[in-house]
Short mmCIF file of C-alpha atoms in Angstrom, two decimals:
data_model
loop_
_atom_site.label_atom_id
_atom_site.label_comp_id
_atom_site.label_asym_id
_atom_site.label_seq_id
_atom_site.Cartn_x
_atom_site.Cartn_y
_atom_site.Cartn_z
CA MET A 238 4.00 -12.40 -26.54
CA LYS A 239 2.22 -11.11 -23.45
CA TYR A 240 2.86 -7.78 -21.73
CA VAL A 241 2.54 -6.83 -18.06
CA ILE A 242 2.93 -3.43 -16.42
CA VAL A 243 2.90 -3.24 -12.61
CA VAL A 244 2.66 0.21 -11.04
CA GLY A 245 3.32 0.78 -7.35
CA ASP A 246 1.69 4.18 -6.92
CA GLY A 247 4.05 6.71 -5.32
CA MET A 248 6.79 4.13 -4.54
CA ALA A 249 9.66 6.47 -5.41
CA ASP A 250 11.04 8.63 -2.61
CA TYR A 251 13.95 10.67 -1.31
CA PRO A 252 16.61 9.36 1.13
CA ILE A 253 15.19 9.20 4.65
CA PRO A 254 17.41 9.90 7.70
CA GLU A 255 15.66 7.21 9.78
CA LEU A 256 16.54 4.68 7.06
CA ALA A 257 20.24 5.58 7.09
CA ASN A 258 19.62 8.03 4.25
CA ARG A 259 18.22 5.35 2.00
CA THR A 260 14.87 5.31 0.24
CA PRO A 261 12.10 2.78 1.01
CA LEU A 262 12.87 1.08 -2.32
CA GLN A 263 16.52 0.71 -1.27
CA VAL A 264 15.60 -0.67 2.14
CA ALA A 265 12.74 -3.00 1.20
CA TYR A 266 13.35 -6.70 0.59
CA LYS A 267 12.07 -7.00 -2.97
CA PRO A 268 13.80 -9.88 -4.78
CA ASN A 269 11.30 -9.92 -7.65
CA MET A 270 11.68 -6.24 -8.53
CA ASP A 271 15.45 -6.63 -8.27
CA ALA A 272 15.34 -9.71 -10.52
CA ILE A 273 13.48 -7.78 -13.23
CA ALA A 274 16.13 -5.05 -13.04
CA ALA A 275 19.03 -7.53 -13.01
CA GLN A 276 17.72 -9.60 -15.91
CA GLY A 277 16.49 -6.64 -17.95
CA GLN A 278 17.20 -2.97 -18.43
CA SER A 279 16.45 0.08 -16.32
CA GLY A 280 16.06 3.81 -16.65
CA LEU A 281 14.27 6.90 -15.41
CA LEU A 282 10.89 7.95 -16.80
CA ARG A 283 9.60 11.51 -16.61
CA THR A 284 5.85 11.06 -16.21
CA ILE A 285 4.97 14.66 -15.25
CA PRO A 286 5.43 17.44 -17.83
CA GLU A 287 6.93 20.58 -16.31
CA ASP A 288 3.78 22.62 -16.84
CA LEU A 289 1.32 20.17 -15.22
CA ASN A 290 0.55 19.25 -11.63
CA PRO A 291 2.13 15.99 -10.42
CA GLY A 292 -1.10 14.04 -9.99
CA SER A 293 -1.72 10.37 -10.62
CA ASP A 294 -4.09 11.36 -13.42
CA THR A 295 -1.23 13.07 -15.27
CA ALA A 296 1.23 10.27 -14.49
CA ILE A 297 -0.96 7.28 -15.42
CA LEU A 298 -1.98 8.89 -18.71
CA SER A 299 1.71 9.52 -19.46
CA VAL A 300 2.74 5.96 -18.68
CA LEU A 301 0.10 4.66 -21.07
CA GLY A 302 1.16 7.05 -23.81
CA TYR A 303 -1.76 9.49 -23.65
CA ASP A 304 -0.50 13.09 -23.67
CA PRO A 305 -2.00 14.59 -20.49
CA ARG A 306 -1.86 18.07 -22.03
CA ARG A 307 -4.38 16.83 -24.58
CA PHE A 308 -6.45 14.24 -22.77
CA LEU A 309 -6.52 15.36 -19.12
CA THR A 310 -9.69 17.41 -18.72
CA GLY A 311 -9.93 16.86 -14.96
CA ARG A 312 -9.49 14.04 -12.49
CA GLY A 313 -13.12 13.98 -11.40
CA SER A 314 -14.45 13.09 -14.83
CA LEU A 315 -12.00 10.21 -15.19
CA GLU A 316 -12.97 8.77 -11.82
CA ALA A 317 -16.69 9.26 -12.43
CA ALA A 318 -16.58 6.87 -15.37
CA SER A 319 -15.52 4.07 -13.03
CA ARG A 320 -18.70 4.56 -11.00
CA GLY A 321 -20.98 4.60 -14.03
CA ILE A 322 -21.80 8.28 -13.51
CA GLN A 323 -23.20 9.63 -16.74
CA LEU A 324 -21.85 13.01 -17.83
CA LYS A 325 -23.31 15.14 -20.58
CA GLU A 326 -21.16 17.43 -22.68
CA ASN A 327 -21.57 20.46 -20.40
CA ASP A 328 -21.41 18.65 -17.04
CA ALA A 329 -18.42 18.87 -14.71
CA ALA A 330 -17.36 16.11 -12.32
CA PHE A 331 -15.32 16.86 -9.20
CA ARG A 332 -13.58 14.41 -6.89
CA CYS A 333 -15.18 14.99 -3.52
CA ASN A 334 -13.18 13.87 -0.50
CA LEU A 335 -14.64 13.41 2.94
CA ILE A 336 -12.12 15.26 5.09
CA THR A 337 -11.65 16.03 8.76
CA GLU A 338 -11.93 19.73 9.60
CA LYS A 339 -10.84 20.77 13.09
CA ASP A 340 -10.83 24.33 14.39
CA GLY A 341 -10.80 25.71 10.85
CA ILE A 342 -7.88 23.50 9.79
CA LEU A 343 -7.82 20.70 7.21
CA ALA A 344 -6.66 18.02 9.64
CA ASP A 345 -6.98 14.88 7.47
CA TYR A 346 -7.54 14.54 3.71
CA SER A 347 -9.10 11.06 4.14
CA ALA A 348 -11.11 11.41 7.38
CA GLY A 349 -8.94 8.79 9.01
CA HIS A 350 -9.40 6.47 6.00
CA ILE A 351 -13.11 6.28 6.63
CA THR A 352 -14.73 3.09 5.36
CA SER A 353 -16.95 2.87 2.29
CA SER A 354 -19.94 1.72 4.33
CA GLU A 355 -19.63 4.66 6.73
CA SER A 356 -19.03 7.24 4.04
CA ALA A 357 -21.96 6.02 1.93
CA LYS A 358 -24.28 7.00 4.78
CA LEU A 359 -22.70 10.43 5.00
CA ILE A 360 -23.00 11.04 1.26
CA GLU A 361 -26.62 9.92 1.37
CA SER A 362 -27.32 12.52 4.05
CA LEU A 363 -25.84 15.20 1.80
CA LYS A 364 -28.08 14.10 -1.07
CA LYS A 365 -31.16 14.50 1.12
CA THR A 366 -30.20 17.97 2.32
CA CYS A 367 -28.87 19.38 -0.96
CA GLU A 368 -30.69 22.65 -1.64
CA LYS A 369 -30.00 22.69 -5.40
CA PRO A 370 -30.32 19.09 -6.67
CA ASN A 371 -30.74 20.28 -10.26
CA GLU A 372 -27.33 21.97 -10.12
CA ILE A 373 -25.34 19.77 -7.73
CA GLU A 374 -25.44 15.99 -7.35
CA PHE A 375 -23.51 13.76 -4.97
CA PHE A 376 -22.44 10.19 -5.73
CA SER A 377 -20.78 7.68 -3.41
CA GLY A 378 -17.41 6.22 -4.27
CA LEU A 379 -14.78 4.22 -2.39
CA ASP A 380 -13.67 4.97 1.17
CA TYR A 381 -13.11 8.74 1.40
CA ARG A 382 -13.24 9.29 -2.38
CA HIS A 383 -16.62 10.51 -3.70
CA PHE A 384 -18.10 12.75 -6.39
CA LEU A 385 -19.76 16.11 -6.77
CA ILE A 386 -21.32 16.79 -10.18
CA LEU A 387 -22.13 20.28 -11.44
CA ARG A 388 -24.79 19.98 -14.12
CA HIS A 389 -24.83 22.35 -17.10
CA PHE A 390 -21.46 23.86 -16.22
CA PRO A 391 -18.88 23.70 -19.03
CA ASN A 392 -16.23 25.94 -17.42
CA SER A 393 -14.72 23.79 -14.68
CA HIS A 394 -11.26 24.65 -16.02
CA LEU A 395 -11.83 28.19 -14.74
CA ILE A 396 -12.14 27.02 -11.13
CA GLU A 397 -8.96 26.43 -9.14
CA CYS A 398 -9.29 23.81 -6.39
CA THR A 399 -6.62 22.65 -3.96
CA PRO A 400 -6.10 18.87 -3.69
CA PRO A 401 -6.68 18.09 0.01
CA HIS A 402 -3.65 15.80 0.30
CA ASP A 403 -1.53 18.84 -0.61
CA ALA A 404 -3.04 20.99 2.13
CA VAL A 405 -3.05 19.01 5.37
CA GLY A 406 -2.58 21.49 8.20
CA ALA A 407 -3.75 24.46 6.14
CA ASP A 408 -6.36 26.99 7.21
CA ILE A 409 -9.56 26.09 5.35
CA SER A 410 -10.31 29.73 4.58
CA THR A 411 -7.07 30.08 2.59
CA ILE A 412 -7.57 27.08 0.29
CA LEU A 413 -11.22 27.29 -0.71
CA PRO A 414 -12.07 27.13 -4.46
CA ARG A 415 -11.02 30.19 -6.44
CA ALA A 416 -12.35 31.70 -9.65
CA LYS A 417 -9.94 32.28 -12.52
CA SER A 418 -12.54 34.39 -14.29
CA GLU A 419 -15.51 36.53 -13.29
CA GLU A 420 -17.85 34.32 -15.30
CA VAL A 421 -17.53 31.51 -12.74
CA GLU A 422 -17.73 33.62 -9.57
CA LYS A 423 -21.33 32.55 -8.93
CA THR A 424 -20.44 28.87 -9.22
CA VAL A 425 -17.41 29.26 -6.96
CA THR A 426 -19.62 30.91 -4.36
CA LEU A 427 -22.01 27.96 -4.63
CA LEU A 428 -19.13 25.51 -4.07
CA LYS A 429 -17.89 27.41 -1.03
CA GLU A 430 -21.39 27.49 0.46
CA THR A 431 -21.78 23.78 -0.17
CA ILE A 432 -18.48 23.04 1.59
CA HIS A 433 -19.44 25.03 4.68
CA LYS A 434 -22.99 23.65 4.80
CA SER A 435 -21.66 20.10 4.56
CA LYS A 436 -20.14 20.47 8.02
CA GLN A 437 -23.50 21.46 9.46
CA VAL A 438 -24.98 18.23 8.06
CA LEU A 439 -22.08 15.88 8.77
CA GLU A 440 -20.76 17.06 12.15
CA SER A 441 -23.66 15.59 14.15
CA HIS A 442 -24.26 12.55 11.95
CA PRO A 443 -24.41 9.26 13.94
CA VAL A 444 -21.55 7.85 11.87
CA ASN A 445 -19.24 10.66 12.92
CA ILE A 446 -20.40 10.65 16.52
CA ALA A 447 -19.54 6.96 16.70
CA ARG A 448 -16.15 7.52 15.05
CA GLN A 449 -15.23 10.25 17.50
CA LYS A 450 -16.30 8.18 20.49
CA SER A 451 -14.00 5.41 19.34
CA GLY A 452 -11.09 7.81 18.85
CA ARG A 453 -11.30 7.99 15.06
CA ARG A 454 -11.39 11.10 12.94
CA PRO A 455 -14.79 12.15 11.58
CA GLY A 456 -15.68 12.80 7.96
CA ASN A 457 -17.20 16.13 8.86
CA MET A 458 -16.70 18.15 5.68
CA ILE A 459 -16.56 17.63 1.92
CA TRP A 460 -13.73 18.84 -0.28
CA PRO A 461 -14.30 19.09 -4.06
CA TRP A 462 -11.27 19.19 -6.37
CA GLY A 463 -10.03 17.93 -9.73
CA GLY A 464 -13.07 19.13 -11.66
CA GLY A 465 -13.36 18.40 -15.35
CA LYS A 466 -15.59 17.51 -18.26
CA LYS A 467 -15.96 14.20 -20.06
CA PRO A 468 -12.79 13.47 -22.08
CA SER A 469 -12.46 11.84 -25.48
CA MET A 470 -9.46 9.69 -26.34
CA PRO A 471 -8.49 6.92 -28.80
CA SER A 472 -8.73 3.38 -27.53
CA PHE A 473 -5.67 1.48 -26.38
CA LYS A 474 -6.30 -1.01 -29.20
CA GLU A 475 -6.30 1.81 -31.75
CA LYS A 476 -3.01 3.20 -30.40
CA TYR A 477 -1.05 0.00 -30.00
CA GLY A 478 -2.96 -2.84 -31.65
CA LEU A 479 -3.18 -4.61 -28.28
CA LYS A 480 -6.19 -5.88 -26.39
CA ALA A 481 -5.61 -4.74 -22.81
CA ALA A 482 -7.05 -5.03 -19.31
CA VAL A 483 -6.61 -2.88 -16.20
CA ILE A 484 -6.67 -3.97 -12.54
CA SER A 485 -6.90 -1.38 -9.78
CA ALA A 486 -8.95 -0.51 -6.72
CA VAL A 487 -8.78 3.18 -7.60
CA ASP A 488 -11.54 4.85 -9.59
CA LEU A 489 -9.08 7.13 -11.38
CA VAL A 490 -7.14 4.26 -12.93
CA LYS A 491 -10.27 2.30 -13.78
CA GLY A 492 -11.82 5.42 -15.32
CA ILE A 493 -8.78 5.95 -17.56
CA GLY A 494 -9.11 2.30 -18.56
CA ILE A 495 -12.76 2.78 -19.46
CA TYR A 496 -12.10 5.80 -21.66
CA ALA A 497 -9.18 3.91 -23.25
CA GLY A 498 -11.42 0.96 -24.07
CA MET A 499 -9.53 -1.41 -21.78
CA LYS A 500 -11.27 -4.22 -19.93
CA VAL A 501 -11.70 -3.20 -16.28
CA ILE A 502 -11.35 -6.14 -13.89
CA ASN A 503 -12.72 -5.69 -10.38
CA VAL A 504 -10.98 -7.80 -7.74
CA PRO A 505 -12.85 -8.66 -4.51
CA GLY A 506 -10.98 -7.24 -1.53
CA ALA A 507 -9.03 -4.68 -3.58
CA THR A 508 -9.31 -1.63 -1.33
CA GLY A 509 -6.71 0.89 -2.46
CA LEU A 510 -5.30 0.77 1.09
CA TYR A 511 -2.76 -1.27 3.04
CA ASP A 512 -5.12 -4.25 3.35
CA THR A 513 -5.69 -4.62 -0.39
CA ASN A 514 -5.94 -8.09 -1.92
CA TYR A 515 -2.49 -8.44 -3.50
CA GLU A 516 -2.95 -12.15 -4.20
CA GLY A 517 -6.33 -11.59 -5.84
CA LYS A 518 -4.87 -8.95 -8.12
CA ALA A 519 -2.07 -11.30 -9.16
CA GLU A 520 -4.43 -14.17 -9.96
CA SER A 521 -6.76 -11.84 -11.84
CA ALA A 522 -3.83 -10.51 -13.87
CA LEU A 523 -2.80 -14.01 -14.93
CA LYS A 524 -6.40 -14.85 -15.79
CA ALA A 525 -6.74 -11.63 -17.80
CA LEU A 526 -3.77 -12.58 -19.96
CA GLU A 527 -5.66 -15.61 -21.26
CA ASP A 528 -7.71 -13.38 -23.57
CA ASN A 529 -5.79 -10.08 -23.47
CA ASP A 530 -2.40 -9.11 -24.86
CA MET A 531 -1.52 -6.84 -21.96
CA VAL A 532 -2.55 -6.25 -18.36
CA PHE A 533 -1.92 -3.07 -16.38
CA VAL A 534 -1.86 -3.70 -12.61
CA HIS A 535 -1.98 -0.75 -10.23
CA VAL A 536 -1.41 -0.78 -6.45
CA GLU A 537 -2.29 2.34 -4.45
CA ALA A 538 -0.89 1.37 -1.02
CA PRO A 539 2.64 2.89 -1.27
CA ASP A 540 1.11 6.25 -2.20
CA GLU A 541 -1.13 6.18 0.87
CA ALA A 542 1.91 5.52 3.07
CA GLY A 543 3.69 8.46 1.46
CA HIS A 544 0.77 10.77 2.15
CA ASP A 545 0.66 9.49 5.73
CA ARG A 546 4.43 10.12 6.01
CA ASP A 547 4.88 6.61 7.40
CA PHE A 548 8.21 5.34 6.07
CA MET A 549 7.98 1.90 7.72
CA GLN A 550 4.52 1.37 6.28
CA LYS A 551 5.84 2.37 2.89
CA VAL A 552 8.62 -0.19 3.12
CA LYS A 553 6.03 -2.82 4.04
CA THR A 554 3.73 -1.96 1.13
CA ILE A 555 6.66 -2.32 -1.28
CA GLU A 556 7.55 -5.70 0.21
CA ASP A 557 3.91 -6.82 0.06
CA LEU A 558 3.64 -5.76 -3.57
CA ASP A 559 6.85 -7.61 -4.42
CA LYS A 560 6.10 -10.87 -2.62
CA ARG A 561 2.33 -11.18 -2.72
CA LEU A 562 1.62 -9.74 -6.16
CA LEU A 563 4.68 -9.47 -8.40
CA GLY A 564 6.16 -12.78 -7.31
CA ARG A 565 2.90 -14.59 -8.02
CA ILE A 566 2.62 -13.02 -11.45
CA LEU A 567 6.19 -13.97 -12.40
CA LYS A 568 5.68 -17.53 -11.16
CA GLY A 569 2.41 -17.90 -13.06
CA LEU A 570 3.51 -16.53 -16.45
CA LYS A 571 3.86 -19.45 -18.87
CA GLU A 572 4.45 -18.03 -22.35
CA PRO A 573 7.00 -15.44 -23.53
CA TYR A 574 6.39 -12.12 -21.85
CA SER A 575 7.74 -8.64 -21.29
CA ILE A 576 7.14 -7.08 -17.88
CA ALA A 577 7.73 -3.61 -16.47
CA ILE A 578 7.76 -2.36 -12.89
CA LEU A 579 7.64 1.31 -11.90
CA PRO A 580 5.96 3.98 -9.75
CA ASP A 581 3.74 6.51 -11.51
CA HIS A 582 5.28 9.41 -9.54
CA PRO A 583 7.16 9.86 -6.26
CA THR A 584 5.27 10.50 -3.03
CA PRO A 585 8.18 11.31 -0.72
CA ILE A 586 7.79 10.87 3.03
CA ARG A 587 9.51 14.21 3.56
CA VAL A 588 6.81 16.23 1.79
CA GLY A 589 3.80 13.92 2.09
CA THR A 590 2.56 14.59 -1.44
CA HIS A 591 3.42 13.99 -5.09
CA THR A 592 6.50 15.43 -6.78
CA ARG A 593 7.47 15.66 -10.45
CA ASP A 594 10.85 13.87 -10.20
CA PRO A 595 11.48 11.16 -12.81
CA VAL A 596 10.69 7.66 -11.57
CA PRO A 597 12.77 4.48 -11.84
CA PHE A 598 11.54 1.74 -14.15
CA ALA A 599 12.80 -1.66 -15.24
CA ILE A 600 11.78 -3.87 -18.15
CA GLN A 601 12.50 -7.58 -18.43
CA SER A 602 12.02 -9.12 -21.86
CA PRO A 603 13.40 -12.08 -23.82
CA PHE A 604 14.71 -9.50 -26.28
CA LEU A 605 16.68 -7.35 -23.84
CA GLU A 606 20.16 -8.15 -22.56
CA SER A 607 21.01 -7.19 -19.01
CA ASP A 608 22.50 -3.71 -18.64
CA GLY A 609 24.32 -4.63 -15.43
CA VAL A 610 21.95 -2.88 -13.04
CA GLU A 611 21.28 -5.28 -10.16
CA LYS A 612 18.73 -3.44 -8.00
CA PHE A 613 15.45 -1.65 -8.56
CA ASP A 614 15.54 1.77 -6.93
CA GLU A 615 15.82 5.47 -7.67
CA PHE A 616 19.62 5.55 -7.76
CA SER A 617 20.41 2.24 -9.45
CA ALA A 618 18.08 3.15 -12.31
CA ARG A 619 20.27 6.14 -13.15
CA ASN A 620 22.85 3.69 -14.51
CA GLY A 621 20.36 1.83 -16.70
CA ALA A 622 20.61 1.44 -20.47
CA PHE A 623 17.42 3.39 -21.12
CA GLY A 624 18.79 6.54 -19.49
CA LEU A 625 16.28 9.34 -18.93
CA VAL A 626 13.15 8.88 -21.03
CA GLU A 627 11.42 12.19 -21.56
CA GLN A 628 8.56 11.85 -24.02
CA GLU A 629 8.01 8.17 -24.66
CA SER A 630 5.50 5.96 -22.90
CA LEU A 631 6.39 2.79 -21.11
CA VAL A 632 4.10 0.87 -23.44
CA SER A 633 6.13 2.07 -26.40
CA LEU A 634 9.33 0.85 -24.76
CA LEU A 635 7.80 -2.56 -24.08
CA LEU A 636 6.66 -2.93 -27.67
CA SER A 637 9.79 -1.50 -29.23
CA SER A 638 12.00 -4.10 -27.52
CA ALA A 639 9.90 -6.90 -28.98
CA GLN A 640 9.67 -5.22 -32.39
CA ALA A 641 13.42 -4.64 -32.55
CA ALA A 642 14.05 -8.30 -31.81
CA SER A 643 11.54 -9.33 -34.48
CA ASN A 644 13.29 -7.08 -37.00
CA ARG A 645 16.68 -8.53 -36.10
CA LYS A 646 15.31 -12.06 -36.54
CA HIS A 647 13.83 -11.16 -39.92
CA GLN A 648 17.07 -9.57 -41.09
CA THR A 649 19.03 -12.67 -40.07
CA LYS A 650 16.77 -14.86 -42.18
CA LEU A 651 17.18 -12.55 -45.18
CA ASN A 652 20.95 -12.65 -44.83
#
């Protein structure tokens, strides 16, 4: 038996007036997602505990069965692992966005989706001008997503940072890092100074001058957030007895895979944006199943459309995921398999950021009879046989369906 989980990041949404009060999942042509729902069973999965922020770090850990209250030390440290950034016990890693600041306002959390080649030059300029290299280090990442490391600083949990995608349009001065305790005031001051000085370095950089001349937004300021120390967690194999692989363009998901002992598969052309290599991810997933029991495939594009508040782009990303990735996987699977499709969290067009609402999911397995749900979307899933799943991971549901069938088969033989 092989297992596949496909996550369309942020796919879930609220009804949109421009779509006749339907969600992108209801509007999109997605025959493969609908087939999984029609041939299997559906439900709603609560991936965000009430007391935690609705980030992808929280949600992905939950889906895989790792309690985020226990294992989530900070998003930055998870992502840093994907880039091979070495963290010592007392180091703190922050996600460091390149943002667009305009007239004191956070105008764009992604600097107009700046490219990796452009942003690498900007990060390099920050490295050269950093006044305290023994305390702060910069590392390049993907597109607008980079890293700021505070060395010898074990108290990152005492610094409150605002995720930039939650603060578009906000006055920069009102959302700067804040200290939860006096013992980190000095470090918070250092972070604030570093943010302001970054604009002095980046504003006149040739990369940004060229972007502005061509009508694109500049990456003229850094924004650290999601700070945390190196986590420790049991391997996926230890938890479930399965050898697993992960496919994603996003450092966060790959970093979780690394700490979980999963095989991380890098796909050429996987960008984390609308132009990602859907076909390459599908082929890599099928290849991964040759020597792994399970593959976890993550697609970031719907989440980006949600943050951009572009409902037509979100519909398109769902259709691309369905046709170009999911359809290829279903066609290529040869042996018995169980497959699940779901978002990790909603990213509704209306709010432009993540919410904690339960997400729809569907599982197709040889051991599950259809529950009568014919479509995959937020409202159809409410009628699914699984109901609302509160504290159980999707992996557990996949395995339990197979185990239950095995038990039934064994009991029949005994009788």
